[in-house]
């Protein structure tokens, strides 16, 4: 009897695996960037991201201080690398951002100020799979990523000098 149950379970798993494979091969799983993801895909992506970030994001405080110079450097890096998808101080999506799916959060209005710095750092460094968020770990150094992180953490309460620089950043 046990042998029959094992064979039944294995056969079921093989059939399910084959069905998934054939569905992917037949194009039943959308690959287009403007296609709405299924509930299963959204759940898997969200759950995986949350678990990975909880496990891997730095827990310690940022290794650089919150200074005007670091905030301004972060703002400039944001303008060069992030505003095209995440918007500028006016919170208006750029022409590129309007074509993204998943929609990139417009950080001037839907910011990450409440997120721990380590989570923001991890997302910038590694990017986020199944979204248009790239990894900047190979193109920016650690200090630059922390400067970006500090700006994003404090963007809703910037001192006067960084605030002036931030107001000058425009979406393309």
Coordinates of C-alpha atoms in Angstrom, one line a residue:
X1 CA 0.0 0.0 0.0
X2 CA 2.8 2.4 0.9
X3 CA 4.5 1.7 -2.5
X4 CA 1.2 2.6 -4.3
X5 CA 1.0 5.9 -2.4
X6 CA 4.6 6.8 -3.3
X7 CA 4.1 5.9 -6.9
X8 CA 0.9 8.0 -6.9
X9 CA 2.6 11.0 -5.4
X10 CA 5.6 10.8 -7.8
X11 CA 3.3 10.4 -10.8
X12 CA 1.2 13.4 -9.7
X13 CA 4.4 15.5 -9.4
X14 CA 5.7 14.4 -12.8
X15 CA 2.3 15.2 -14.4
X16 CA 2.2 18.6 -12.7
X17 CA 5.8 19.4 -13.7
X18 CA 5.1 18.3 -17.3
X19 CA 1.9 20.5 -17.3
X20 CA 3.9 23.5 -16.1
X21 CA 6.6 22.9 -18.7
X22 CA 4.2 22.5 -21.5
X23 CA 2.3 25.7 -20.4
X24 CA 5.5 27.7 -20.4
X25 CA 6.5 26.2 -23.8
X26 CA 3.1 27.1 -25.2
X27 CA 3.4 30.7 -24.1
X28 CA 0.7 30.5 -21.5
X29 CA 2.9 32.4 -19.0
X30 CA 3.1 36.0 -20.3
X31 CA 6.7 37.3 -21.0
X32 CA 5.7 40.8 -22.1
X33 CA 6.7 43.7 -19.8
X34 CA 3.2 45.2 -20.0
X35 CA 1.4 42.0 -19.1
X36 CA -0.2 41.9 -15.7
X37 CA 1.4 39.2 -13.4
X38 CA -0.8 36.5 -11.9
X39 CA -1.6 36.4 -8.3
X40 CA 0.8 33.4 -7.9
X41 CA 3.6 35.4 -9.6
X42 CA 3.0 38.4 -7.4
X43 CA 2.8 36.3 -4.2
X44 CA 6.0 34.4 -5.1
X45 CA 7.9 37.6 -6.0
X46 CA 6.8 39.5 -2.8
X47 CA 7.3 36.5 -0.5
X48 CA 10.8 35.8 -1.9
X49 CA 11.8 39.5 -1.8
X50 CA 10.7 39.9 1.8
X51 CA 12.4 36.7 3.0
X52 CA 15.6 37.5 1.1
X53 CA 15.8 41.0 2.4
X54 CA 15.0 39.9 6.0
X55 CA 17.9 37.4 5.8
X56 CA 20.5 39.4 3.8
X57 CA 20.0 43.1 4.3
X58 CA 22.7 44.8 6.5
X59 CA 21.4 45.2 10.1
X60 CA 24.1 47.7 11.2
X61 CA 23.9 51.5 11.0
X62 CA 25.2 53.1 7.8
X63 CA 29.0 53.4 7.8
X64 CA 28.9 57.0 6.7
X65 CA 27.4 60.0 8.5
X66 CA 24.3 62.0 7.5
X67 CA 26.0 65.2 6.4
X68 CA 25.0 67.8 3.8
X69 CA 27.9 66.6 1.6
X70 CA 26.7 62.9 1.7
X71 CA 23.1 63.9 1.1
X72 CA 24.0 66.1 -1.8
X73 CA 26.2 63.3 -3.3
X74 CA 23.2 60.9 -2.9
X75 CA 20.9 63.4 -4.6
X76 CA 23.2 63.8 -7.5
X77 CA 23.6 60.0 -7.8
X78 CA 19.8 59.7 -7.7
X79 CA 19.4 62.3 -10.5
X80 CA 21.9 60.4 -12.7
X81 CA 20.7 56.8 -12.0
X82 CA 17.2 56.7 -10.4
X83 CA 15.1 59.7 -11.4
X84 CA 14.4 58.3 -14.9
X85 CA 12.3 55.5 -13.2
X86 CA 11.5 56.8 -9.8
X87 CA 10.8 60.5 -10.6
X88 CA 12.2 63.7 -9.3
X89 CA 11.2 66.2 -6.6
X90 CA 8.0 67.0 -8.6
X91 CA 6.9 63.3 -8.1
X92 CA 5.8 63.2 -11.8
X93 CA 6.7 59.9 -13.6
X94 CA 9.1 60.3 -16.6
X95 CA 8.1 59.0 -20.0
X96 CA 10.2 55.9 -19.3
X97 CA 8.5 55.3 -15.9
X98 CA 5.1 55.4 -17.5
X99 CA 6.0 52.4 -19.6
X100 CA 7.3 50.3 -16.7
X101 CA 5.3 47.3 -15.4
X102 CA 5.7 46.7 -12.5
X103 CA 5.3 50.4 -11.9
X104 CA 8.3 52.0 -10.2
X105 CA 7.3 53.9 -7.1
X106 CA 7.6 57.6 -7.5
X107 CA 9.8 58.1 -4.4
X108 CA 9.1 61.8 -3.8
X109 CA 5.5 60.8 -2.9
X110 CA 5.9 57.0 -2.2
X111 CA 9.3 57.1 -0.5
X112 CA 11.2 54.6 1.6
X113 CA 11.8 56.9 4.6
X114 CA 10.3 54.3 6.9
X115 CA 12.4 51.4 5.6
X116 CA 15.5 50.4 7.5
X117 CA 18.6 51.8 5.8
X118 CA 20.0 48.2 5.3
X119 CA 16.9 47.3 3.3
X120 CA 17.2 50.2 1.0
X121 CA 20.9 49.6 0.6
X122 CA 20.3 45.9 -0.3
X123 CA 17.7 46.8 -2.9
X124 CA 20.0 49.4 -4.6
X125 CA 23.0 47.1 -4.4
X126 CA 21.2 43.9 -5.6
X127 CA 18.2 45.1 -7.6
X128 CA 14.8 43.3 -7.5
X129 CA 14.1 40.4 -9.7
X130 CA 10.9 40.4 -11.7
X131 CA 10.9 44.2 -11.7
X132 CA 12.8 46.7 -13.7
X133 CA 14.9 47.6 -10.7
X134 CA 18.5 46.9 -11.7
X135 CA 21.5 46.0 -9.5
X136 CA 23.8 48.9 -9.0
X137 CA 26.4 46.8 -7.1
X138 CA 28.6 46.6 -10.2
X139 CA 28.3 50.2 -11.3
X140 CA 28.4 52.2 -8.0
X141 CA 30.8 51.7 -5.1
X142 CA 29.7 51.0 -1.5
X143 CA 30.0 54.6 -0.4
X144 CA 27.9 55.8 -3.3
X145 CA 25.2 53.3 -2.5
X146 CA 25.2 54.4 1.1
X147 CA 25.0 58.0 0.0
X148 CA 21.9 57.2 -2.1
X149 CA 20.5 55.2 0.8
X150 CA 20.9 58.2 3.2
X151 CA 19.3 60.6 0.7
X152 CA 16.3 58.2 0.3
X153 CA 16.0 57.8 4.1
X154 CA 16.0 61.6 4.7
X155 CA 14.4 62.9 1.5
X156 CA 11.3 64.1 3.3
X157 CA 13.3 66.2 5.8
X158 CA 16.3 67.5 4.0
X159 CA 18.4 70.4 5.4
X160 CA 18.3 73.6 3.3
X161 CA 21.4 73.1 1.1
X162 CA 20.5 69.5 0.1
X163 CA 16.8 70.6 -0.3
X164 CA 17.9 73.2 -2.9
X165 CA 19.8 70.5 -4.9
X166 CA 16.9 68.1 -4.7
X167 CA 14.4 70.7 -6.0
X168 CA 16.7 71.2 -9.0
X169 CA 16.5 67.5 -10.0
X170 CA 14.0 66.8 -12.9
X171 CA 12.7 63.7 -14.4
X172 CA 13.7 63.1 -18.0

